[in-house]
Amino acid sequence: MNKAYEVADRLMEWVSSLLHRITGESSPVWDRIVYGILVFVIAIVVARILRMIVIYVIHRIIKYKGGDLLKGLVEAKVFTHITHVIPPLVILSLLPFAFHGTPELLRIIEKVCWIYLLGVLVFSINTQISVFWRIYSRRTAFRDRPMKGMIQIIKGLLIGIWVIIAVSILIERSPMALITGLGAFAAVLMLIFKDSILGFVAGVQLSQNDMIRNGDWIVVPGGAVNGVVIDVSLNTVKVQNFDNTIVTIPPYSLISGEVQNWRGMSDSGGRRIMRSFTIDLNTVKFCTPELLQNLKQIDILRDFIEKKESQQQKGIVENTENSAGLVNGTIETNLGLFRAYMTLYLQQHKFINDQLTLMVRTLDPNDNGLPLQLYCFSANKNWVSYESIQAEIFEHYAAIMPRFGLYPFQNPSGRDYINSALLTAGHNPDELWGIPWGTMKEKNTEVPSSAKPEVSATPPPKPIPPIPPK
């Protein structure tokens, strides 16, 4: 401090001497004005010089040994911002000598300098926090954490503290007294900053409980949200729906309401397939030796049928634990045999994860028949691939069903009524279009009326190609 006084005293003497030589007389007022201007110029020049030195040294350090953190701080101009504290420090050290008779003006300048100095420090710290988070968020442990809201909260608290201290400096009151006085405006502040307060609480819960991450696929039932989270901040959560629209929702709506997060599916070993066809109960029947012999032509059924026939002859009944899932079907009925076929088909499918739950089951009968449901998990979780795998399975499901003498229930359409009328009128089925294959019997049947032509036999179905192993 003594050094500062000596420098200021010598500077004031030099200014007074210079003005006396120029004007030929002494003028304390002009001495102070020129001294004040000179102090401001010195503060700016010193700041510029130190800034150049600091930047030069930092760049030399980066050139030889610089990590991501140091490079990030330089890119964000943190060191440049810190050098802004030099001018107010110089002014606070040297300017008081020019204002002996005007303390009010001196206090105003000092208040502005202190507020500016604290502001530079706060905004420099906020910039450093942003750089730290930008670097560490790239790490695997932090990449999916919705910490952006927490960073914004910390930065907002620092700015709030700076505002309180700045006001206390201006009114020359203790910051604690100012904070105590703000209690009277708590109700107004809660109304004004309602979203920020709710967002703060929701952001803490989202972060601590790991409920939402960037990249999560979320669905809000009954709302317009069905897409991937692209940003989680203090006041908003941005979701890009699959139609590429952007939906912005407040974070507290994810805490107070129901949200479906598909992250568990993405992290698991498969994506669930659960669909069914409704079987017409009139087509369910006992298996005949002829039907079993015919279905032995299907490679994946041959061993199963022969094994079951051997067990029937020996009176052996398999239990679920030892049958590796093959008990999910029988050779007693065509529906049981079809269940066994679909189970074996799914077990050998190269895109189905056989380590997860896999079964073919019947649901409660309804007015339309007996639903037969496939329950399994696709090993490929990509949306496009998953839909393609599911479609291929159910296309095969629908196409192979008539081979077992089973038909799905389907409400009749206008074409069905027209075909029925044409058959009743005596038209040959070969002339019609849209009759399901396998509907006509393999053997020709005699037509009671001579006016009706013979019904041609439907050619036997082609053998089912084998499924390539995994």
CSV table of C-alpha atoms in Angstrom, one decimal:
chain,number,residue,atom,x,y,z
A,1,MET,CA,0.0,0.0,0.0
A,2,ASN,CA,2.9,2.4,0.8
A,3,LYS,CA,4.4,1.7,-2.6
A,4,ALA,CA,1.0,2.7,-4.2
A,5,TYR,CA,1.0,5.9,-2.2
A,6,GLU,CA,4.6,6.7,-3.3
A,7,VAL,CA,3.7,6.1,-6.9
A,8,ALA,CA,0.5,8.1,-6.7
A,9,ASP,CA,2.3,11.0,-4.9
A,10,ARG,CA,5.1,11.2,-7.5
A,11,LEU,CA,2.6,11.0,-10.3
A,12,MET,CA,0.5,13.8,-8.8
A,13,GLU,CA,3.7,15.9,-8.4
A,14,TRP,CA,4.7,15.3,-12.0
A,15,VAL,CA,1.2,16.3,-13.3
A,16,SER,CA,1.2,19.5,-11.2
A,17,SER,CA,4.7,20.4,-12.4
A,18,LEU,CA,3.8,19.7,-16.0
A,19,LEU,CA,0.7,21.9,-15.9
A,20,HIS,CA,2.6,24.6,-14.1
A,21,ARG,CA,5.2,24.7,-16.9
A,22,ILE,CA,2.5,24.8,-19.5
A,23,THR,CA,0.1,27.3,-18.0
A,24,GLY,CA,2.5,29.2,-15.8
A,25,GLU,CA,0.2,28.9,-12.7
A,26,SER,CA,-1.0,26.3,-10.3
A,27,SER,CA,-4.6,24.9,-10.6
A,28,PRO,CA,-5.6,22.1,-8.2
A,29,VAL,CA,-8.8,21.4,-10.1
A,30,TRP,CA,-7.0,20.9,-13.4
A,31,ASP,CA,-4.3,18.9,-11.6
A,32,ARG,CA,-7.0,16.5,-10.3
A,33,ILE,CA,-8.8,16.2,-13.7
A,34,VAL,CA,-5.6,15.5,-15.6
A,35,TYR,CA,-4.4,13.1,-12.9
A,36,GLY,CA,-7.7,11.2,-13.0
A,37,ILE,CA,-7.5,10.9,-16.8
A,38,LEU,CA,-3.9,9.7,-16.6
A,39,VAL,CA,-4.9,7.1,-14.0
A,40,PHE,CA,-7.6,5.7,-16.3
A,41,VAL,CA,-5.1,5.6,-19.2
A,42,ILE,CA,-2.5,3.9,-17.1
A,43,ALA,CA,-5.0,1.3,-15.9
A,44,ILE,CA,-6.0,0.5,-19.5
A,45,VAL,CA,-2.4,0.3,-20.7
A,46,VAL,CA,-1.3,-1.9,-17.8
A,47,ALA,CA,-4.2,-4.2,-18.4
A,48,ARG,CA,-3.4,-4.5,-22.1
A,49,ILE,CA,0.3,-5.2,-21.4
A,50,LEU,CA,-0.5,-7.9,-18.8
A,51,ARG,CA,-3.1,-9.4,-21.1
A,52,MET,CA,-0.6,-9.7,-23.9
A,53,ILE,CA,2.0,-11.3,-21.5
A,54,VAL,CA,-0.5,-13.7,-20.1
A,55,ILE,CA,-1.8,-14.8,-23.5
A,56,TYR,CA,1.7,-15.2,-24.8
A,57,VAL,CA,2.7,-17.4,-21.8
A,58,ILE,CA,-0.4,-19.5,-22.1
A,59,HIS,CA,0.0,-20.1,-25.8
A,60,ARG,CA,3.6,-21.2,-25.2
A,61,ILE,CA,2.5,-23.6,-22.5
A,62,ILE,CA,-0.2,-25.0,-24.8
A,63,LYS,CA,2.3,-25.5,-27.6
A,64,TYR,CA,4.6,-27.7,-25.6
A,65,LYS,CA,2.2,-29.2,-23.1
A,66,GLY,CA,-1.5,-28.4,-23.1
A,67,GLY,CA,-4.4,-30.6,-22.2
A,68,ASP,CA,-8.1,-30.3,-23.2
A,69,LEU,CA,-8.9,-28.3,-20.1
A,70,LEU,CA,-6.3,-25.6,-20.8
A,71,LYS,CA,-7.2,-25.4,-24.5
A,72,GLY,CA,-10.9,-25.1,-23.6
A,73,LEU,CA,-10.1,-22.2,-21.2
A,74,VAL,CA,-8.1,-20.4,-23.9
A,75,GLU,CA,-10.9,-20.9,-26.5
A,76,ALA,CA,-13.4,-19.5,-24.0
A,77,LYS,CA,-11.1,-16.5,-23.4
A,78,VAL,CA,-11.1,-17.1,-19.7
A,79,PHE,CA,-7.6,-15.6,-19.1
A,80,THR,CA,-8.5,-12.6,-21.2
A,81,HIS,CA,-11.6,-12.0,-19.1
A,82,ILE,CA,-9.6,-12.3,-15.9
A,83,THR,CA,-7.2,-9.5,-16.9
A,84,HIS,CA,-10.2,-7.2,-16.8
A,85,VAL,CA,-9.8,-7.0,-13.0
A,86,ILE,CA,-6.6,-5.0,-13.5
A,87,PRO,CA,-8.1,-1.6,-14.4
A,88,PRO,CA,-10.4,-1.3,-11.4
A,89,LEU,CA,-7.5,-2.4,-9.1
A,90,VAL,CA,-5.2,0.3,-10.5
A,91,ILE,CA,-8.0,2.9,-10.3
A,92,LEU,CA,-8.8,2.0,-6.7
A,93,SER,CA,-5.1,2.2,-5.8
A,94,LEU,CA,-4.2,5.5,-7.5
A,95,LEU,CA,-7.4,7.6,-7.9
A,96,PRO,CA,-8.1,8.5,-4.3
A,97,PHE,CA,-5.2,11.1,-4.4
A,98,ALA,CA,-7.1,13.2,-6.9
A,99,PHE,CA,-10.3,13.6,-4.9
A,100,HIS,CA,-9.4,15.0,-1.5
A,101,GLY,CA,-12.1,17.6,-1.6
A,102,THR,CA,-14.9,15.6,-3.4
A,103,PRO,CA,-15.5,12.4,-1.3
A,104,GLU,CA,-18.9,11.8,-2.8
A,105,LEU,CA,-17.6,11.4,-6.3
A,106,LEU,CA,-14.8,9.3,-5.1
A,107,ARG,CA,-17.3,6.9,-3.3
A,108,ILE,CA,-19.4,6.6,-6.4
A,109,ILE,CA,-16.3,5.7,-8.5
A,110,GLU,CA,-15.1,3.2,-5.9
A,111,LYS,CA,-18.5,1.5,-5.8
A,112,VAL,CA,-18.6,1.2,-9.6
A,113,CYS,CA,-15.1,-0.2,-9.5
A,114,TRP,CA,-15.9,-2.8,-6.8
A,115,ILE,CA,-19.1,-3.9,-8.6
A,116,TYR,CA,-17.2,-4.2,-11.9
A,117,LEU,CA,-14.4,-6.1,-10.2
A,118,LEU,CA,-16.9,-8.6,-8.6
A,119,GLY,CA,-18.8,-9.0,-11.9
A,120,VAL,CA,-15.6,-9.8,-13.8
A,121,LEU,CA,-14.8,-12.5,-11.2
A,122,VAL,CA,-18.3,-14.0,-11.2
A,123,PHE,CA,-18.6,-14.2,-15.0
A,124,SER,CA,-15.1,-15.6,-15.3
A,125,ILE,CA,-16.0,-18.3,-12.8
A,126,ASN,CA,-19.2,-19.1,-14.7
A,127,THR,CA,-17.1,-19.3,-18.0
A,128,GLN,CA,-14.8,-21.8,-16.3
A,129,ILE,CA,-17.7,-23.9,-15.0
A,130,SER,CA,-19.1,-24.1,-18.6
A,131,VAL,CA,-15.7,-25.1,-19.9
A,132,PHE,CA,-15.2,-27.8,-17.2
A,133,TRP,CA,-18.6,-29.2,-17.9
A,134,ARG,CA,-18.2,-29.2,-21.7
A,135,ILE,CA,-14.9,-31.2,-21.3
A,136,TYR,CA,-16.0,-33.6,-18.6
A,137,SER,CA,-19.4,-34.2,-20.2
A,138,ARG,CA,-17.6,-36.0,-23.1
A,139,ARG,CA,-16.5,-38.7,-20.8
A,140,THR,CA,-18.6,-41.9,-20.7
A,141,ALA,CA,-19.6,-41.6,-17.1
A,142,PHE,CA,-21.1,-38.1,-17.6
A,143,ARG,CA,-22.1,-38.2,-21.3
A,144,ASP,CA,-25.7,-39.2,-20.6
A,145,ARG,CA,-26.2,-37.3,-17.4
A,146,PRO,CA,-28.7,-34.4,-17.6
A,147,MET,CA,-26.4,-32.1,-15.6
A,148,LYS,CA,-26.9,-29.1,-17.8
A,149,GLY,CA,-29.7,-27.9,-15.5
A,150,MET,CA,-27.5,-28.2,-12.4
A,151,ILE,CA,-24.8,-26.2,-14.1
A,152,GLN,CA,-27.3,-23.5,-15.0
A,153,ILE,CA,-28.5,-23.5,-11.3
A,154,ILE,CA,-24.9,-23.0,-10.0
A,155,LYS,CA,-24.2,-20.2,-12.5
A,156,GLY,CA,-27.5,-18.6,-11.7
A,157,LEU,CA,-26.8,-18.7,-7.9
A,158,LEU,CA,-23.4,-17.0,-8.5
A,159,ILE,CA,-25.0,-14.2,-10.5
A,160,GLY,CA,-27.7,-13.8,-7.8
A,161,ILE,CA,-25.0,-13.5,-5.2
A,162,TRP,CA,-23.2,-10.9,-7.3
A,163,VAL,CA,-26.5,-8.9,-7.7
A,164,ILE,CA,-27.1,-8.9,-4.0
A,165,ILE,CA,-23.6,-7.8,-3.2
A,166,ALA,CA,-23.8,-5.1,-5.9
A,167,VAL,CA,-27.0,-3.7,-4.5
A,168,SER,CA,-25.6,-3.8,-0.9
A,169,ILE,CA,-22.5,-1.8,-2.1
A,170,LEU,CA,-24.7,0.8,-3.8
A,171,ILE,CA,-27.0,1.3,-0.8
A,172,GLU,CA,-24.1,0.8,1.7
A,173,ARG,CA,-25.9,-2.0,3.6
A,174,SER,CA,-24.9,-5.4,4.7
A,175,PRO,CA,-25.7,-8.2,2.2
A,176,MET,CA,-27.3,-10.2,5.1
A,177,ALA,CA,-29.6,-7.3,5.9
A,178,LEU,CA,-30.6,-7.1,2.2
A,179,ILE,CA,-31.3,-10.9,2.1
A,180,THR,CA,-33.4,-10.6,5.2
A,181,GLY,CA,-35.4,-7.7,3.6
A,182,LEU,CA,-36.1,-9.8,0.6
A,183,GLY,CA,-38.2,-12.1,2.7
A,184,ALA,CA,-41.1,-9.6,2.4
A,185,PHE,CA,-41.0,-10.1,-1.4
A,186,ALA,CA,-40.9,-13.9,-1.2
A,187,ALA,CA,-44.5,-14.4,-2.5
A,188,VAL,CA,-43.9,-12.1,-5.4
A,189,LEU,CA,-40.6,-13.8,-6.3
A,190,MET,CA,-42.2,-17.2,-6.2
A,191,LEU,CA,-44.8,-16.0,-8.7
A,192,ILE,CA,-42.2,-14.4,-11.0
A,193,PHE,CA,-39.7,-17.3,-10.8
A,194,LYS,CA,-42.2,-20.1,-10.5
A,195,ASP,CA,-41.0,-22.0,-13.5
A,196,SER,CA,-37.4,-21.6,-12.5
A,197,ILE,CA,-38.1,-22.8,-8.9
A,198,LEU,CA,-40.0,-25.8,-10.2
A,199,GLY,CA,-37.4,-26.5,-12.8
A,200,PHE,CA,-34.7,-26.3,-10.2
A,201,VAL,CA,-36.4,-29.0,-8.0
A,202,ALA,CA,-37.3,-31.1,-11.1
A,203,GLY,CA,-33.7,-30.8,-12.4
A,204,VAL,CA,-32.3,-32.0,-9.1
A,205,GLN,CA,-34.6,-35.0,-9.1
A,206,LEU,CA,-34.0,-35.9,-12.7
A,207,SER,CA,-30.2,-35.8,-12.1
A,208,GLN,CA,-30.1,-37.6,-8.8
A,209,ASN,CA,-32.5,-40.3,-9.8
A,210,ASP,CA,-31.1,-40.7,-13.4
A,211,MET,CA,-34.6,-40.5,-14.8
A,212,ILE,CA,-33.9,-38.7,-18.1
A,213,ARG,CA,-30.8,-38.6,-20.2
A,214,ASN,CA,-29.9,-37.0,-23.5
A,215,GLY,CA,-30.7,-39.6,-26.2
A,216,ASP,CA,-33.5,-41.4,-24.2
A,217,TRP,CA,-36.6,-42.3,-26.1
A,218,ILE,CA,-39.5,-41.1,-23.9
A,219,VAL,CA,-43.3,-41.2,-24.4
A,220,VAL,CA,-45.8,-39.1,-22.4
A,221,PRO,CA,-49.1,-40.9,-22.5
A,222,GLY,CA,-51.9,-38.7,-23.8
A,223,GLY,CA,-49.5,-36.0,-25.0
A,224,ALA,CA,-47.6,-35.0,-28.1
A,225,VAL,CA,-44.3,-36.4,-26.8
A,226,ASN,CA,-42.9,-39.5,-28.5
A,227,GLY,CA,-39.3,-39.1,-29.4
A,228,VAL,CA,-35.7,-38.7,-28.3
A,229,VAL,CA,-34.5,-36.2,-25.7
A,230,ILE,CA,-32.1,-33.8,-27.2
A,231,ASP,CA,-31.6,-31.3,-24.4
A,232,VAL,CA,-32.3,-31.0,-20.7
A,233,SER,CA,-32.0,-27.6,-19.1
A,234,LEU,CA,-33.2,-25.7,-16.1
A,235,ASN,CA,-36.6,-24.6,-17.5
A,236,THR,CA,-37.1,-26.9,-20.5
A,237,VAL,CA,-36.7,-30.4,-21.9
A,238,LYS,CA,-36.5,-30.6,-25.7
A,239,VAL,CA,-37.7,-33.8,-27.4
A,240,GLN,CA,-37.4,-34.5,-31.1
A,241,ASN,CA,-40.4,-36.6,-32.1
A,242,PHE,CA,-40.0,-39.2,-34.9
A,243,ASP,CA,-41.8,-36.8,-37.3
A,244,ASN,CA,-38.8,-34.5,-36.7
A,245,THR,CA,-41.0,-32.0,-34.8
A,246,ILE,CA,-39.5,-30.4,-31.6
A,247,VAL,CA,-41.6,-30.5,-28.4
A,248,THR,CA,-40.6,-28.4,-25.5
A,249,ILE,CA,-42.0,-29.3,-22.1
A,250,PRO,CA,-41.2,-28.1,-18.5
A,251,PRO,CA,-39.0,-30.5,-16.4
A,252,TYR,CA,-41.5,-30.7,-13.6
A,253,SER,CA,-44.1,-32.2,-15.9
A,254,LEU,CA,-41.8,-35.2,-16.2
A,255,ILE,CA,-41.8,-35.5,-12.4
A,256,SER,CA,-45.4,-34.9,-11.7
A,257,GLY,CA,-46.9,-37.0,-14.5
A,258,GLU,CA,-46.4,-40.4,-16.1
A,259,VAL,CA,-43.5,-40.9,-18.5
A,260,GLN,CA,-42.4,-44.0,-20.3
A,261,ASN,CA,-38.7,-44.3,-20.9
A,262,TRP,CA,-37.5,-46.9,-23.4
A,263,ARG,CA,-33.9,-46.8,-22.1
A,264,GLY,CA,-34.4,-50.2,-20.4
A,265,MET,CA,-35.2,-51.7,-23.8
A,266,SER,CA,-32.2,-50.1,-25.4
A,267,ASP,CA,-29.9,-51.4,-22.7
A,268,SER,CA,-31.4,-54.9,-22.7
A,269,GLY,CA,-30.7,-57.8,-25.0
A,270,GLY,CA,-33.8,-57.4,-27.2
A,271,ARG,CA,-36.9,-55.6,-28.2
A,272,ARG,CA,-40.2,-57.3,-27.5
A,273,ILE,CA,-42.5,-58.7,-30.2
A,274,MET,CA,-46.0,-59.4,-28.9
A,275,ARG,CA,-48.7,-59.8,-31.6
A,276,SER,CA,-51.4,-62.4,-32.3
A,277,PHE,CA,-53.8,-63.8,-34.9
A,278,THR,CA,-57.3,-64.9,-33.9
A,279,ILE,CA,-57.8,-68.5,-34.9
A,280,ASP,CA,-61.2,-69.6,-36.2
A,281,LEU,CA,-62.3,-72.2,-33.7
A,282,ASN,CA,-64.1,-74.2,-36.4
A,283,THR,CA,-60.7,-75.1,-37.9
A,284,VAL,CA,-59.2,-76.6,-34.7
A,285,LYS,CA,-59.3,-80.4,-34.8
A,286,PHE,CA,-57.5,-83.5,-33.7
A,287,CYS,CA,-54.4,-84.6,-35.7
A,288,THR,CA,-54.8,-87.6,-38.0
A,289,PRO,CA,-52.0,-89.9,-38.9
A,290,GLU,CA,-52.2,-88.5,-42.5
A,291,LEU,CA,-51.8,-84.9,-41.2
A,292,LEU,CA,-48.8,-85.9,-39.0
A,293,GLN,CA,-47.2,-87.7,-41.9
A,294,ASN,CA,-47.8,-84.8,-44.2
A,295,LEU,CA,-46.3,-82.3,-41.6
A,296,LYS,CA,-43.2,-84.5,-41.2
A,297,GLN,CA,-42.1,-83.1,-44.5
A,298,ILE,CA,-41.3,-79.8,-42.6
A,299,ASP,CA,-37.7,-80.2,-41.4
A,300,ILE,CA,-38.0,-78.5,-38.1
A,301,LEU,CA,-41.1,-80.6,-37.2
A,302,ARG,CA,-39.9,-84.0,-38.2
A,303,ASP,CA,-37.8,-84.7,-35.1
A,304,PHE,CA,-40.4,-83.2,-32.8
A,305,ILE,CA,-43.3,-85.3,-34.1
A,306,GLU,CA,-41.3,-88.5,-34.1
A,307,LYS,CA,-40.1,-87.8,-30.5
A,308,LYS,CA,-43.7,-87.1,-29.4
A,309,GLU,CA,-45.0,-90.3,-31.1
A,310,SER,CA,-42.3,-92.3,-29.4
A,311,GLN,CA,-43.2,-90.8,-26.0
A,312,GLN,CA,-46.9,-91.5,-26.6
A,313,GLN,CA,-46.1,-95.2,-27.2
A,314,LYS,CA,-44.0,-95.4,-24.0
A,315,GLY,CA,-46.5,-93.3,-22.0
A,316,ILE,CA,-43.9,-90.7,-21.2
A,317,VAL,CA,-45.0,-87.1,-20.4
A,318,GLU,CA,-42.4,-84.4,-20.6
A,319,ASN,CA,-42.3,-81.6,-18.0
A,320,THR,CA,-41.4,-78.1,-18.8
A,321,GLU,CA,-38.0,-78.0,-17.1
A,322,ASN,CA,-36.5,-80.9,-19.2
A,323,SER,CA,-38.1,-80.2,-22.5
A,324,ALA,CA,-36.3,-76.9,-23.3
A,325,GLY,CA,-39.6,-75.2,-24.2
A,326,LEU,CA,-40.7,-77.9,-26.7
A,327,VAL,CA,-43.7,-78.7,-24.4
A,328,ASN,CA,-45.1,-75.4,-25.8
A,329,GLY,CA,-47.0,-77.5,-28.3
A,330,THR,CA,-48.5,-81.0,-28.7
A,331,ILE,CA,-49.3,-83.5,-31.5
A,332,GLU,CA,-52.8,-84.0,-30.2
A,333,THR,CA,-54.4,-81.2,-32.2
A,334,ASN,CA,-53.5,-79.2,-35.3
A,335,LEU,CA,-53.4,-76.0,-33.1
A,336,GLY,CA,-51.0,-77.6,-30.6
A,337,LEU,CA,-48.8,-78.8,-33.4
A,338,PHE,CA,-48.8,-75.3,-34.9
A,339,ARG,CA,-47.8,-73.8,-31.6
A,340,ALA,CA,-44.9,-76.3,-31.5
A,341,TYR,CA,-43.9,-75.3,-35.0
A,342,MET,CA,-44.0,-71.6,-34.3
A,343,THR,CA,-41.9,-72.1,-31.1
A,344,LEU,CA,-39.3,-74.1,-33.0
A,345,TYR,CA,-39.3,-71.5,-35.8
A,346,LEU,CA,-38.7,-68.7,-33.4
A,347,GLN,CA,-36.0,-70.6,-31.5
A,348,GLN,CA,-34.1,-71.1,-34.8
A,349,HIS,CA,-34.6,-67.6,-36.1
A,350,LYS,CA,-31.2,-65.9,-36.3
A,351,PHE,CA,-32.7,-62.5,-35.4
A,352,ILE,CA,-34.6,-63.6,-32.3
A,353,ASN,CA,-32.8,-63.6,-28.9
A,354,ASP,CA,-33.5,-67.1,-27.5
A,355,GLN,CA,-31.9,-66.1,-24.2
A,356,LEU,CA,-35.0,-64.0,-23.3
A,357,THR,CA,-38.6,-65.1,-22.9
A,358,LEU,CA,-39.9,-66.9,-25.9
A,359,MET,CA,-43.3,-68.6,-26.1
A,360,VAL,CA,-46.3,-69.1,-28.3
A,361,ARG,CA,-49.5,-69.0,-26.2
A,362,THR,CA,-53.3,-68.9,-26.6
A,363,LEU,CA,-55.2,-66.1,-24.9
A,364,ASP,CA,-58.8,-65.9,-23.7
A,365,PRO,CA,-61.3,-66.9,-26.4
A,366,ASN,CA,-63.5,-64.1,-27.6
A,367,ASP,CA,-66.4,-63.7,-30.1
A,368,ASN,CA,-64.0,-63.9,-33.0
A,369,GLY,CA,-62.2,-67.1,-32.0
A,370,LEU,CA,-59.0,-68.0,-30.1
A,371,PRO,CA,-56.1,-65.6,-30.2
A,372,LEU,CA,-52.7,-67.2,-30.7
A,373,GLN,CA,-50.0,-64.9,-29.6
A,374,LEU,CA,-46.2,-64.9,-30.3
A,375,TYR,CA,-44.1,-63.5,-27.5
A,376,CYS,CA,-40.4,-63.1,-28.1
A,377,PHE,CA,-37.6,-60.5,-28.4
A,378,SER,CA,-35.9,-59.3,-31.5
A,379,ALA,CA,-32.1,-59.3,-31.1
A,380,ASN,CA,-31.9,-56.2,-33.3
A,381,LYS,CA,-33.3,-53.1,-31.5
A,382,ASN,CA,-33.0,-50.7,-34.4
A,383,TRP,CA,-36.5,-49.4,-35.2
A,384,VAL,CA,-36.4,-50.1,-39.0
A,385,SER,CA,-34.8,-53.5,-38.6
A,386,TYR,CA,-37.1,-54.4,-35.7
A,387,GLU,CA,-40.2,-53.7,-37.8
A,388,SER,CA,-38.8,-55.6,-40.8
A,389,ILE,CA,-38.0,-58.7,-38.6
A,390,GLN,CA,-41.5,-58.5,-37.0
A,391,ALA,CA,-43.2,-58.2,-40.4
A,392,GLU,CA,-41.2,-61.2,-41.8
A,393,ILE,CA,-42.2,-63.4,-38.8
A,394,PHE,CA,-45.9,-62.6,-39.1
A,395,GLU,CA,-46.0,-62.9,-42.9
A,396,HIS,CA,-44.6,-66.4,-42.4
A,397,TYR,CA,-47.1,-66.9,-39.5
A,398,ALA,CA,-50.1,-66.1,-41.8
A,399,ALA,CA,-48.8,-68.0,-44.8
A,400,ILE,CA,-48.0,-71.3,-43.0
A,401,MET,CA,-51.2,-71.4,-40.9
A,402,PRO,CA,-53.4,-73.1,-43.6
A,403,ARG,CA,-50.8,-75.9,-43.9
A,404,PHE,CA,-52.0,-77.0,-40.5
A,405,GLY,CA,-55.6,-76.7,-41.4
A,406,LEU,CA,-56.0,-73.5,-39.4
A,407,TYR,CA,-57.5,-70.2,-40.6
A,408,PRO,CA,-57.5,-66.8,-38.9
A,409,PHE,CA,-60.8,-65.0,-38.3
A,410,GLN,CA,-61.4,-62.1,-40.6
A,411,ASN,CA,-64.5,-60.1,-41.1
A,412,PRO,CA,-66.0,-60.6,-44.6
A,413,SER,CA,-65.5,-57.9,-47.1
A,414,GLY,CA,-67.5,-56.9,-50.2
A,415,ARG,CA,-65.3,-59.2,-52.3
A,416,ASP,CA,-66.2,-62.2,-50.1
A,417,TYR,CA,-69.9,-61.6,-50.6
A,418,ILE,CA,-69.5,-61.3,-54.4
A,419,ASN,CA,-67.5,-64.5,-54.6
A,420,SER,CA,-70.1,-66.3,-52.5
A,421,ALA,CA,-72.8,-65.1,-54.8
A,422,LEU,CA,-70.9,-66.2,-57.9
A,423,LEU,CA,-70.2,-69.6,-56.4
A,424,THR,CA,-73.9,-70.0,-55.5
A,425,ALA,CA,-74.7,-69.0,-59.1
A,426,GLY,CA,-72.6,-71.9,-60.4
A,427,HIS,CA,-69.3,-70.1,-61.5
A,428,ASN,CA,-66.1,-72.2,-61.5
A,429,PRO,CA,-63.8,-71.2,-58.5
A,430,ASP,CA,-60.9,-71.0,-61.0
A,431,GLU,CA,-62.7,-68.0,-62.6
A,432,LEU,CA,-62.8,-66.2,-59.3
A,433,TRP,CA,-60.1,-64.1,-57.6
A,434,GLY,CA,-59.5,-63.7,-53.9
A,435,ILE,CA,-60.4,-67.2,-52.6
A,436,PRO,CA,-57.8,-68.2,-49.9
A,437,TRP,CA,-55.5,-71.0,-50.9
A,438,GLY,CA,-56.3,-74.2,-49.1
A,439,THR,CA,-60.0,-73.4,-48.9
A,440,MET,CA,-61.0,-76.1,-51.4
A,441,LYS,CA,-60.4,-79.7,-50.5
A,442,GLU,CA,-57.7,-81.6,-52.2
A,443,LYS,CA,-60.1,-84.2,-53.5
A,444,ASN,CA,-62.7,-83.3,-56.1
A,445,THR,CA,-66.2,-83.2,-54.7
A,446,GLU,CA,-69.3,-84.0,-56.7
A,447,VAL,CA,-71.7,-81.1,-57.4
A,448,PRO,CA,-75.3,-82.0,-56.6
A,449,SER,CA,-76.7,-80.0,-59.5
A,450,SER,CA,-75.8,-80.7,-63.1
A,451,ALA,CA,-75.8,-77.0,-63.7
A,452,LYS,CA,-72.8,-76.5,-61.4
A,453,PRO,CA,-69.4,-77.5,-62.8
A,454,GLU,CA,-67.0,-79.7,-60.9
A,455,VAL,CA,-64.8,-78.0,-58.3
A,456,SER,CA,-61.2,-78.3,-59.3
A,457,ALA,CA,-58.7,-79.6,-56.8
A,458,THR,CA,-56.3,-77.3,-55.1
A,459,PRO,CA,-52.7,-78.2,-55.8
A,460,PRO,CA,-50.9,-79.5,-52.7
A,461,PRO,CA,-48.7,-76.9,-51.0
A,462,LYS,CA,-45.0,-76.7,-51.6
A,463,PRO,CA,-42.7,-78.0,-48.9
A,464,ILE,CA,-41.4,-75.4,-46.4
A,465,PRO,CA,-37.8,-74.5,-47.0
A,466,PRO,CA,-35.5,-75.2,-44.0
A,467,ILE,CA,-34.5,-72.3,-41.7
A,468,PRO,CA,-30.8,-71.6,-41.7
A,469,PRO,CA,-29.3,-72.1,-38.3
A,470,LYS,CA,-27.9,-69.2,-36.2
